[in-house]
Amino acid sequence: MRFSHLLVVSTAYLRLEGVLATTQLPLADETLMINGVTFDTRVRWMRLANQALGELSGSPCPFAAFGTVIVNHTASDEGELICMGVNENSKTGNPSSHGEIAAITNCTNILTDPNGKFRLTATEAQAAFADLSLYTNAESCPMCASAIRWSGFREYIYGTSIARLIEKGWGQIRVASVDIFEASFDLPYSSRLMANVLTNETDPYFLWQYDPSYPCPRGCSRTKSGKSCETASD
Ligand SMILES: *[C@@H]1O[C@H](CO)[C@@H](O)[C@H](O)[C@H]1NC(C)=O
Ligand SMILES: *[C@@H]1O[C@H](CO)[C@@H](O)[C@H](O)[C@H]1NC(C)=O
Ligand SMILES: *[C@@H]1O[C@H](CO)[C@@H](O)[C@H](O)[C@H]1NC(C)=O
């Protein structure tokens, strides 16, 4: 029993790794211009997903360092920011308020705000997501990847992969986004997935939490106990 259980787990993990190694890695190629958007532009938005942490959570090094920005690239290749969101579990007490969910909720509020820029009806707001791209600094958990597919996003772009998070000590539900996307063929919109974009800049937000020897993100330093990172006092 034990052995077969182990086998199932390791097969699932290998599958996660295998998918990332084959299907997803080439999508981070810097020379590619997908949907008319250059890699430099993708980099700019991924950086904003990192910066959203400081702007929305008040710290550049929150433990749950998951940041999301939602962008309209159909308006221009450069893209227009619609909204941002960061993980709000500890702020709101809502365990399902991951960065992507917070951003989707924020965008919905912004799109339907009767005094806002867009003033869409609920029906129009739902349809509006088909034009939008979601950038997140780490691969979405299966709940968020599903929410991304239900929303009908045109594109989904992530930095650090779930496999990397697991490797660095994070507890995760071990289903890759590509598997959620693969199983979503009944849904009306298709969505383009781009993986491992700018991981050299997203990884540092996720590699310090379980590794006391890893440096804190910029603007932060180790607490006295060394267990955590906090905003550096200068
Ligand atoms: C996105 O851009 C397209 C093309 O300009 C526009 O039709 C659409 O209304 C925009 N969506 C939002 C939510 O701004
Ligand atoms: C929603 O997005 C806007 C625009 O990016 C941002 O200014 C605002 O702080 C966000 N609100 C929340 C609750 O994240
Ligand atoms: C990360 O890599 C990108 C190219 O993929 C590069 O443009 C950027 O300068 C690198 N960032 C750092 C901090 O080295």
PDB file of C-alpha atoms and ligand atoms in Angstrom:
ATOM      1  CA  MET A   1       0.000   0.000   0.000  1.00  0.00           C
ATOM      2  CA  ARG A   2       2.645   2.460   1.069  1.00  0.00           C
ATOM      3  CA  PHE A   3       4.763   1.816  -1.959  1.00  0.00           C
ATOM      4  CA  SER A   4       1.934   2.253  -4.437  1.00  0.00           C
ATOM      5  CA  HIS A   5       0.907   5.434  -2.658  1.00  0.00           C
ATOM      6  CA  LEU A   6       4.434   6.740  -3.022  1.00  0.00           C
ATOM      7  CA  LEU A   7       4.418   5.768  -6.651  1.00  0.00           C
ATOM      8  CA  VAL A   8       1.234   7.734  -7.321  1.00  0.00           C
ATOM      9  CA  VAL A   9       2.641  10.812  -5.621  1.00  0.00           C
ATOM     10  CA  SER A  10       5.955  10.662  -7.414  1.00  0.00           C
ATOM     11  CA  THR A  11       4.281  10.025 -10.763  1.00  0.00           C
ATOM     12  CA  ALA A  12       2.110  13.101 -10.218  1.00  0.00           C
ATOM     13  CA  TYR A  13       5.183  15.124  -9.328  1.00  0.00           C
ATOM     14  CA  LEU A  14       7.155  13.835 -12.292  1.00  0.00           C
ATOM     15  CA  ARG A  15       4.217  14.723 -14.475  1.00  0.00           C
ATOM     16  CA  LEU A  16       4.264  18.254 -13.080  1.00  0.00           C
ATOM     17  CA  GLU A  17       7.999  18.499 -13.687  1.00  0.00           C
ATOM     18  CA  GLY A  18       7.791  16.839 -17.079  1.00  0.00           C
ATOM     19  CA  VAL A  19       5.077  19.165 -18.291  1.00  0.00           C
ATOM     20  CA  LEU A  20       7.043  22.166 -17.158  1.00  0.00           C
ATOM     21  CA  ALA A  21      10.240  20.943 -18.708  1.00  0.00           C
ATOM     22  CA  THR A  22       8.719  20.189 -22.082  1.00  0.00           C
ATOM     23  CA  THR A  23       5.494  22.053 -22.753  1.00  0.00           C
ATOM     24  CA  GLN A  24       6.022  25.230 -20.816  1.00  0.00           C
ATOM     25  CA  LEU A  25       9.666  26.231 -20.720  1.00  0.00           C
ATOM     26  CA  PRO A  26       9.995  27.424 -24.323  1.00  0.00           C
ATOM     27  CA  LEU A  27       7.219  29.942 -23.747  1.00  0.00           C
ATOM     28  CA  ALA A  28       9.574  32.087 -21.682  1.00  0.00           C
ATOM     29  CA  ASP A  29      11.850  32.507 -24.724  1.00  0.00           C
ATOM     30  CA  GLU A  30      12.876  36.155 -24.854  1.00  0.00           C
ATOM     31  CA  THR A  31      12.799  36.405 -28.631  1.00  0.00           C
ATOM     32  CA  LEU A  32       9.142  35.484 -28.963  1.00  0.00           C
ATOM     33  CA  MET A  33       6.471  38.040 -29.664  1.00  0.00           C
ATOM     34  CA  ILE A  34       3.179  36.357 -28.826  1.00  0.00           C
ATOM     35  CA  ASN A  35      -0.095  38.094 -29.744  1.00  0.00           C
ATOM     36  CA  GLY A  36       1.952  41.089 -30.912  1.00  0.00           C
ATOM     37  CA  VAL A  37       3.407  41.749 -27.448  1.00  0.00           C
ATOM     38  CA  THR A  38       7.197  41.901 -27.063  1.00  0.00           C
ATOM     39  CA  PHE A  39       9.087  40.170 -24.279  1.00  0.00           C
ATOM     40  CA  ASP A  40      10.161  43.588 -22.929  1.00  0.00           C
ATOM     41  CA  THR A  41       6.518  44.533 -22.510  1.00  0.00           C
ATOM     42  CA  ARG A  42       5.769  41.238 -20.749  1.00  0.00           C
ATOM     43  CA  VAL A  43       8.715  41.975 -18.430  1.00  0.00           C
ATOM     44  CA  ARG A  44       7.319  45.406 -17.558  1.00  0.00           C
ATOM     45  CA  TRP A  45       3.960  43.967 -16.501  1.00  0.00           C
ATOM     46  CA  MET A  46       5.518  41.079 -14.593  1.00  0.00           C
ATOM     47  CA  ARG A  47       7.615  43.611 -12.685  1.00  0.00           C
ATOM     48  CA  LEU A  48       4.444  45.473 -11.796  1.00  0.00           C
ATOM     49  CA  ALA A  49       2.981  42.211 -10.421  1.00  0.00           C
ATOM     50  CA  ASN A  50       6.006  42.117  -8.079  1.00  0.00           C
ATOM     51  CA  GLN A  51       5.666  45.820  -7.222  1.00  0.00           C
ATOM     52  CA  ALA A  52       1.968  45.379  -6.446  1.00  0.00           C
ATOM     53  CA  LEU A  53       3.120  43.678  -3.231  1.00  0.00           C
ATOM     54  CA  GLY A  54       4.664  46.878  -1.900  1.00  0.00           C
ATOM     55  CA  GLU A  55       1.856  49.060  -3.211  1.00  0.00           C
ATOM     56  CA  LEU A  56      -1.111  47.021  -1.982  1.00  0.00           C
ATOM     57  CA  SER A  57       0.159  45.046   0.998  1.00  0.00           C
ATOM     58  CA  GLY A  58       2.363  47.810   2.379  1.00  0.00           C
ATOM     59  CA  SER A  59       5.463  45.578   2.429  1.00  0.00           C
ATOM     60  CA  PRO A  60       7.810  44.519  -0.378  1.00  0.00           C
ATOM     61  CA  CYS A  61       8.292  41.183   1.408  1.00  0.00           C
ATOM     62  CA  PRO A  62       4.963  39.792   2.620  1.00  0.00           C
ATOM     63  CA  PHE A  63       5.173  36.066   3.405  1.00  0.00           C
ATOM     64  CA  ALA A  64       2.439  35.284   0.859  1.00  0.00           C
ATOM     65  CA  ALA A  65       4.205  37.238  -1.899  1.00  0.00           C
ATOM     66  CA  PHE A  66       1.648  36.620  -4.624  1.00  0.00           C
ATOM     67  CA  GLY A  67       0.920  39.635  -6.839  1.00  0.00           C
ATOM     68  CA  THR A  68      -1.275  39.957  -9.938  1.00  0.00           C
ATOM     69  CA  VAL A  69      -1.923  42.638 -12.547  1.00  0.00           C
ATOM     70  CA  ILE A  70      -4.670  42.540 -15.165  1.00  0.00           C
ATOM     71  CA  VAL A  71      -3.929  44.290 -18.442  1.00  0.00           C
ATOM     72  CA  ASN A  72      -5.710  45.079 -21.710  1.00  0.00           C
ATOM     73  CA  HIS A  73      -3.295  44.291 -24.567  1.00  0.00           C
ATOM     74  CA  THR A  74      -6.025  44.492 -27.202  1.00  0.00           C
ATOM     75  CA  ALA A  75      -6.217  48.267 -26.674  1.00  0.00           C
ATOM     76  CA  SER A  76      -2.486  48.560 -27.492  1.00  0.00           C
ATOM     77  CA  ASP A  77       0.424  46.127 -27.594  1.00  0.00           C
ATOM     78  CA  GLU A  78       1.965  48.010 -24.678  1.00  0.00           C
ATOM     79  CA  GLY A  79      -1.175  47.316 -22.684  1.00  0.00           C
ATOM     80  CA  GLU A  80      -3.365  49.275 -20.298  1.00  0.00           C
ATOM     81  CA  LEU A  81      -3.594  48.452 -16.603  1.00  0.00           C
ATOM     82  CA  ILE A  82      -7.137  47.601 -15.507  1.00  0.00           C
ATOM     83  CA  CYS A  83      -6.433  46.552 -11.924  1.00  0.00           C
ATOM     84  CA  MET A  84      -4.049  44.868  -9.494  1.00  0.00           C
ATOM     85  CA  GLY A  85      -4.437  42.478  -6.588  1.00  0.00           C
ATOM     86  CA  VAL A  86      -2.310  40.712  -3.982  1.00  0.00           C
ATOM     87  CA  ASN A  87      -2.938  37.805  -1.647  1.00  0.00           C
ATOM     88  CA  GLU A  88      -5.328  39.101   1.037  1.00  0.00           C
ATOM     89  CA  ASN A  89      -5.677  36.023   3.260  1.00  0.00           C
ATOM     90  CA  SER A  90      -4.061  37.584   6.314  1.00  0.00           C
ATOM     91  CA  LYS A  91      -5.609  41.030   5.705  1.00  0.00           C
ATOM     92  CA  THR A  92      -9.217  39.895   5.259  1.00  0.00           C
ATOM     93  CA  GLY A  93      -9.308  36.456   6.864  1.00  0.00           C
ATOM     94  CA  ASN A  94     -10.719  35.063   3.627  1.00  0.00           C
ATOM     95  CA  PRO A  95      -8.630  31.964   2.838  1.00  0.00           C
ATOM     96  CA  SER A  96      -9.701  31.967  -0.822  1.00  0.00           C
ATOM     97  CA  SER A  97      -8.555  35.553  -1.447  1.00  0.00           C
ATOM     98  CA  HIS A  98      -5.383  34.632  -3.323  1.00  0.00           C
ATOM     99  CA  GLY A  99      -3.774  37.360  -5.456  1.00  0.00           C
ATOM    100  CA  GLU A 100      -5.555  36.289  -8.643  1.00  0.00           C
ATOM    101  CA  ILE A 101      -8.972  36.101  -6.965  1.00  0.00           C
ATOM    102  CA  ALA A 102      -8.366  39.490  -5.302  1.00  0.00           C
ATOM    103  CA  ALA A 103      -7.457  40.973  -8.704  1.00  0.00           C
ATOM    104  CA  ILE A 104     -10.448  39.432 -10.513  1.00  0.00           C
ATOM    105  CA  THR A 105     -12.713  40.797  -7.760  1.00  0.00           C
ATOM    106  CA  ASN A 106     -11.018  44.201  -7.927  1.00  0.00           C
ATOM    107  CA  CYS A 107     -11.344  44.360 -11.729  1.00  0.00           C
ATOM    108  CA  THR A 108     -15.008  43.377 -11.534  1.00  0.00           C
ATOM    109  CA  ASN A 109     -15.617  46.197  -9.043  1.00  0.00           C
ATOM    110  CA  ILE A 110     -13.681  48.671 -11.207  1.00  0.00           C
ATOM    111  CA  LEU A 111     -15.427  47.625 -14.439  1.00  0.00           C
ATOM    112  CA  THR A 112     -18.919  47.895 -12.917  1.00  0.00           C
ATOM    113  CA  ASP A 113     -18.362  50.961 -10.700  1.00  0.00           C
ATOM    114  CA  PRO A 114     -21.274  53.290 -11.618  1.00  0.00           C
ATOM    115  CA  ASN A 115     -19.014  56.308 -10.998  1.00  0.00           C
ATOM    116  CA  GLY A 116     -15.893  54.755 -12.503  1.00  0.00           C
ATOM    117  CA  LYS A 117     -14.164  54.858 -15.865  1.00  0.00           C
ATOM    118  CA  PHE A 118     -15.923  51.834 -17.395  1.00  0.00           C
ATOM    119  CA  ARG A 119     -19.476  51.739 -15.951  1.00  0.00           C
ATOM    120  CA  LEU A 120     -20.189  48.299 -17.416  1.00  0.00           C
ATOM    121  CA  THR A 121     -23.228  46.192 -16.625  1.00  0.00           C
ATOM    122  CA  ALA A 122     -22.613  42.822 -14.990  1.00  0.00           C
ATOM    123  CA  THR A 123     -23.067  41.091 -18.351  1.00  0.00           C
ATOM    124  CA  GLU A 124     -20.678  43.485 -20.086  1.00  0.00           C
ATOM    125  CA  ALA A 125     -18.108  43.075 -17.304  1.00  0.00           C
ATOM    126  CA  GLN A 126     -18.125  39.297 -17.668  1.00  0.00           C
ATOM    127  CA  ALA A 127     -17.590  39.608 -21.405  1.00  0.00           C
ATOM    128  CA  ALA A 128     -14.810  42.189 -20.942  1.00  0.00           C
ATOM    129  CA  PHE A 129     -12.427  39.575 -19.491  1.00  0.00           C
ATOM    130  CA  ALA A 130     -12.067  37.980 -22.920  1.00  0.00           C
ATOM    131  CA  ASP A 131      -9.892  40.975 -23.917  1.00  0.00           C
ATOM    132  CA  LEU A 132      -7.694  40.886 -20.835  1.00  0.00           C
ATOM    133  CA  SER A 133      -4.365  39.332 -19.802  1.00  0.00           C
ATOM    134  CA  LEU A 134      -3.551  38.236 -16.272  1.00  0.00           C
ATOM    135  CA  TYR A 135       0.070  38.452 -15.071  1.00  0.00           C
ATOM    136  CA  THR A 136       0.938  36.729 -11.817  1.00  0.00           C
ATOM    137  CA  ASN A 137       4.399  36.454 -10.263  1.00  0.00           C
ATOM    138  CA  ALA A 138       3.816  32.764  -9.382  1.00  0.00           C
ATOM    139  CA  GLU A 139       1.908  30.005 -11.135  1.00  0.00           C
ATOM    140  CA  SER A 140      -1.716  29.912 -10.027  1.00  0.00           C
ATOM    141  CA  CYS A 141      -2.970  27.199  -7.724  1.00  0.00           C
ATOM    142  CA  PRO A 142      -5.716  25.008  -9.255  1.00  0.00           C
ATOM    143  CA  MET A 143      -8.435  27.180  -7.660  1.00  0.00           C
ATOM    144  CA  CYS A 144      -7.046  30.334  -9.292  1.00  0.00           C
ATOM    145  CA  ALA A 145      -6.181  28.647 -12.602  1.00  0.00           C
ATOM    146  CA  SER A 146      -9.815  27.499 -12.722  1.00  0.00           C
ATOM    147  CA  ALA A 147     -11.026  31.026 -11.906  1.00  0.00           C
ATOM    148  CA  ILE A 148      -8.828  32.309 -14.733  1.00  0.00           C
ATOM    149  CA  ARG A 149     -10.470  29.879 -17.152  1.00  0.00           C
ATOM    150  CA  TRP A 150     -13.973  30.653 -15.871  1.00  0.00           C
ATOM    151  CA  SER A 151     -13.240  34.359 -16.390  1.00  0.00           C
ATOM    152  CA  GLY A 152     -12.277  33.715 -20.015  1.00  0.00           C
ATOM    153  CA  PHE A 153      -8.991  35.643 -19.952  1.00  0.00           C
ATOM    154  CA  ARG A 154      -7.301  36.008 -23.326  1.00  0.00           C
ATOM    155  CA  GLU A 155      -3.867  35.362 -21.806  1.00  0.00           C
ATOM    156  CA  TYR A 156      -2.401  34.053 -18.575  1.00  0.00           C
ATOM    157  CA  ILE A 157       1.270  34.733 -17.860  1.00  0.00           C
ATOM    158  CA  TYR A 158       3.122  33.532 -14.793  1.00  0.00           C
ATOM    159  CA  GLY A 159       6.612  33.782 -13.293  1.00  0.00           C
ATOM    160  CA  THR A 160       7.742  31.215 -10.709  1.00  0.00           C
ATOM    161  CA  SER A 161       6.274  27.734 -11.252  1.00  0.00           C
ATOM    162  CA  ILE A 162       4.428  25.526  -8.748  1.00  0.00           C
ATOM    163  CA  ALA A 163       7.209  22.945  -9.175  1.00  0.00           C
ATOM    164  CA  ARG A 164       9.744  25.553  -8.055  1.00  0.00           C
ATOM    165  CA  LEU A 165       7.588  26.581  -5.074  1.00  0.00           C
ATOM    166  CA  ILE A 166       7.360  22.929  -3.969  1.00  0.00           C
ATOM    167  CA  GLU A 167      11.093  22.479  -4.425  1.00  0.00           C
ATOM    168  CA  LYS A 168      11.644  25.484  -2.142  1.00  0.00           C
ATOM    169  CA  GLY A 169       9.442  24.279   0.705  1.00  0.00           C
ATOM    170  CA  TRP A 170       5.954  25.592  -0.117  1.00  0.00           C
ATOM    171  CA  GLY A 171       2.887  23.477   0.488  1.00  0.00           C
ATOM    172  CA  GLN A 172       0.942  23.427  -2.763  1.00  0.00           C
ATOM    173  CA  ILE A 173      -1.881  21.535  -4.427  1.00  0.00           C
ATOM    174  CA  ARG A 174       0.151  19.679  -7.013  1.00  0.00           C
ATOM    175  CA  VAL A 175      -1.752  20.354 -10.199  1.00  0.00           C
ATOM    176  CA  ALA A 176      -0.089  22.469 -12.862  1.00  0.00           C
ATOM    177  CA  SER A 177      -2.080  25.239 -14.552  1.00  0.00           C
ATOM    178  CA  VAL A 178      -1.524  23.567 -17.897  1.00  0.00           C
ATOM    179  CA  ASP A 179      -3.496  20.552 -16.606  1.00  0.00           C
ATOM    180  CA  ILE A 180      -6.396  22.790 -15.546  1.00  0.00           C
ATOM    181  CA  PHE A 181      -6.294  24.460 -18.960  1.00  0.00           C
ATOM    182  CA  GLU A 182      -6.151  21.092 -20.707  1.00  0.00           C
ATOM    183  CA  ALA A 183      -9.307  19.973 -18.873  1.00  0.00           C
ATOM    184  CA  SER A 184     -11.195  23.221 -19.660  1.00  0.00           C
ATOM    185  CA  PHE A 185     -12.108  22.491 -23.263  1.00  0.00           C
ATOM    186  CA  ASP A 186     -15.866  22.831 -22.645  1.00  0.00           C
ATOM    187  CA  LEU A 187     -15.538  26.513 -21.781  1.00  0.00           C
ATOM    188  CA  PRO A 188     -16.346  29.074 -24.473  1.00  0.00           C
ATOM    189  CA  TYR A 189     -13.095  31.065 -24.583  1.00  0.00           C
ATOM    190  CA  SER A 190      -9.617  29.783 -25.242  1.00  0.00           C
ATOM    191  CA  SER A 191      -6.738  31.270 -23.296  1.00  0.00           C
ATOM    192  CA  ARG A 192      -3.034  31.490 -24.035  1.00  0.00           C
ATOM    193  CA  LEU A 193      -0.693  30.311 -21.281  1.00  0.00           C
ATOM    194  CA  MET A 194       2.849  31.685 -20.928  1.00  0.00           C
ATOM    195  CA  ALA A 195       5.039  30.175 -18.244  1.00  0.00           C
ATOM    196  CA  ASN A 196       8.233  31.068 -16.402  1.00  0.00           C
ATOM    197  CA  VAL A 197       8.365  34.684 -17.544  1.00  0.00           C
ATOM    198  CA  LEU A 198      11.034  36.732 -15.692  1.00  0.00           C
ATOM    199  CA  THR A 199      11.634  34.039 -13.062  1.00  0.00           C
ATOM    200  CA  ASN A 200      15.033  35.598 -12.293  1.00  0.00           C
ATOM    201  CA  GLU A 201      13.055  38.486 -10.747  1.00  0.00           C
ATOM    202  CA  THR A 202       9.968  36.644  -9.416  1.00  0.00           C
ATOM    203  CA  ASP A 203      11.850  33.753  -7.715  1.00  0.00           C
ATOM    204  CA  PRO A 204      13.516  35.944  -5.060  1.00  0.00           C
ATOM    205  CA  TYR A 205      10.063  36.781  -3.640  1.00  0.00           C
ATOM    206  CA  PHE A 206       9.424  33.085  -2.948  1.00  0.00           C
ATOM    207  CA  LEU A 207      12.776  31.513  -2.089  1.00  0.00           C
ATOM    208  CA  TRP A 208      13.437  33.094   1.325  1.00  0.00           C
ATOM    209  CA  GLN A 209      10.398  31.864   3.279  1.00  0.00           C
ATOM    210  CA  TYR A 210      11.697  28.355   4.016  1.00  0.00           C
ATOM    211  CA  ASP A 211      15.409  28.942   3.477  1.00  0.00           C
ATOM    212  CA  PRO A 212      17.019  31.059   6.222  1.00  0.00           C
ATOM    213  CA  SER A 213      20.197  31.400   4.152  1.00  0.00           C
ATOM    214  CA  TYR A 214      18.401  33.010   1.187  1.00  0.00           C
ATOM    215  CA  PRO A 215      18.575  36.829   1.055  1.00  0.00           C
ATOM    216  CA  CYS A 216      15.401  38.847   1.674  1.00  0.00           C
ATOM    217  CA  PRO A 217      13.752  40.676  -1.226  1.00  0.00           C
ATOM    218  CA  ARG A 218      15.053  44.189  -1.901  1.00  0.00           C
ATOM    219  CA  GLY A 219      13.929  46.653   0.772  1.00  0.00           C
ATOM    220  CA  CYS A 220      13.796  43.954   3.437  1.00  0.00           C
ATOM    221  CA  SER A 221      16.151  42.284   5.879  1.00  0.00           C
ATOM    222  CA  ARG A 222      16.065  39.245   8.145  1.00  0.00           C
ATOM    223  CA  THR A 223      14.336  39.534  11.498  1.00  0.00           C
ATOM    224  CA  LYS A 224      16.517  38.970  14.580  1.00  0.00           C
ATOM    225  CA  SER A 225      15.473  35.328  14.818  1.00  0.00           C
ATOM    226  CA  GLY A 226      16.379  34.947  11.138  1.00  0.00           C
ATOM    227  CA  LYS A 227      13.124  33.149  10.459  1.00  0.00           C
ATOM    228  CA  SER A 228      11.384  35.884   8.546  1.00  0.00           C
ATOM    229  CA  CYS A 229      11.968  39.004   6.448  1.00  0.00           C
ATOM    230  CA  GLU A 230      10.705  42.461   7.377  1.00  0.00           C
ATOM    231  CA  THR A 231      10.859  45.916   5.847  1.00  0.00           C
ATOM    232  CA  ALA A 232      14.378  47.231   6.358  1.00  0.00           C
ATOM    233  CA  SER A 233      14.600  50.211   8.684  1.00  0.00           C
ATOM    234  CA  ASP A 234      17.100  52.723   7.362  1.00  0.00           C
TER     235      ASP A 234
HETATM  236  C1  LIG B   1      -9.790  46.661 -24.168  1.00  0.00           C
HETATM  237  O1  LIG B   1      -9.407  47.205 -25.408  1.00  0.00           O
HETATM  238  C2  LIG B   1     -10.375  47.031 -26.440  1.00  0.00           C
HETATM  239  C3  LIG B   1      -9.758  47.557 -27.731  1.00  0.00           C
HETATM  240  O2  LIG B   1      -9.422  48.894 -27.589  1.00  0.00           O
HETATM  241  C4  LIG B   1     -11.652  47.743 -26.055  1.00  0.00           C
HETATM  242  O3  LIG B   1     -12.637  47.514 -27.049  1.00  0.00           O
HETATM  243  C5  LIG B   1     -12.142  47.224 -24.705  1.00  0.00           C
HETATM  244  O4  LIG B   1     -13.261  47.979 -24.290  1.00  0.00           O
HETATM  245  C6  LIG B   1     -11.043  47.341 -23.668  1.00  0.00           C
HETATM  246  N1  LIG B   1     -11.507  46.723 -22.433  1.00  0.00           N
HETATM  247  C7  LIG B   1     -11.409  47.318 -21.259  1.00  0.00           C
HETATM  248  C8  LIG B   1     -11.967  46.598 -20.088  1.00  0.00           C
HETATM  249  O5  LIG B   1     -10.843  48.391 -21.117  1.00  0.00           O
HETATM  250  C1  LIG B   2      -7.464  47.654  -7.404  1.00  0.00           C
HETATM  251  O1  LIG B   2      -6.694  48.042  -8.520  1.00  0.00           O
HETATM  252  C2  LIG B   2      -6.398  49.424  -8.514  1.00  0.00           C
HETATM  253  C3  LIG B   2      -5.771  49.780  -9.854  1.00  0.00           C
HETATM  254  O2  LIG B   2      -4.612  49.046 -10.090  1.00  0.00           O
HETATM  255  C4  LIG B   2      -5.513  49.752  -7.325  1.00  0.00           C
HETATM  256  O3  LIG B   2      -5.213  51.114  -7.296  1.00  0.00           O
HETATM  257  C5  LIG B   2      -6.248  49.342  -6.061  1.00  0.00           C
HETATM  258  O4  LIG B   2      -5.402  49.528  -4.939  1.00  0.00           O
HETATM  259  C6  LIG B   2      -6.657  47.883  -6.129  1.00  0.00           C
HETATM  260  N1  LIG B   2      -7.485  47.557  -4.988  1.00  0.00           N
HETATM  261  C7  LIG B   2      -7.280  46.451  -4.255  1.00  0.00           C
HETATM  262  C8  LIG B   2      -8.239  46.222  -3.143  1.00  0.00           C
HETATM  263  O5  LIG B   2      -6.378  45.674  -4.474  1.00  0.00           O
HETATM  264  C1  LIG B   3      16.191  39.058 -15.628  1.00  0.00           C
HETATM  265  O1  LIG B   3      16.240  38.556 -16.923  1.00  0.00           O
HETATM  266  C2  LIG B   3      15.788  39.480 -17.928  1.00  0.00           C
HETATM  267  C3  LIG B   3      15.851  38.764 -19.250  1.00  0.00           C
HETATM  268  O2  LIG B   3      15.102  37.613 -19.224  1.00  0.00           O
HETATM  269  C4  LIG B   3      16.653  40.705 -17.918  1.00  0.00           C
HETATM  270  O3  LIG B   3      16.169  41.643 -18.859  1.00  0.00           O
HETATM  271  C5  LIG B   3      16.659  41.321 -16.539  1.00  0.00           C
HETATM  272  O4  LIG B   3      17.547  42.419 -16.496  1.00  0.00           O
HETATM  273  C6  LIG B   3      17.068  40.287 -15.493  1.00  0.00           C
HETATM  274  N1  LIG B   3      16.916  40.880 -14.179  1.00  0.00           N
HETATM  275  C7  LIG B   3      17.918  40.994 -13.315  1.00  0.00           C
HETATM  276  C8  LIG B   3      17.601  41.623 -11.995  1.00  0.00           C
HETATM  277  O5  LIG B   3      19.035  40.592 -13.560  1.00  0.00           O
END
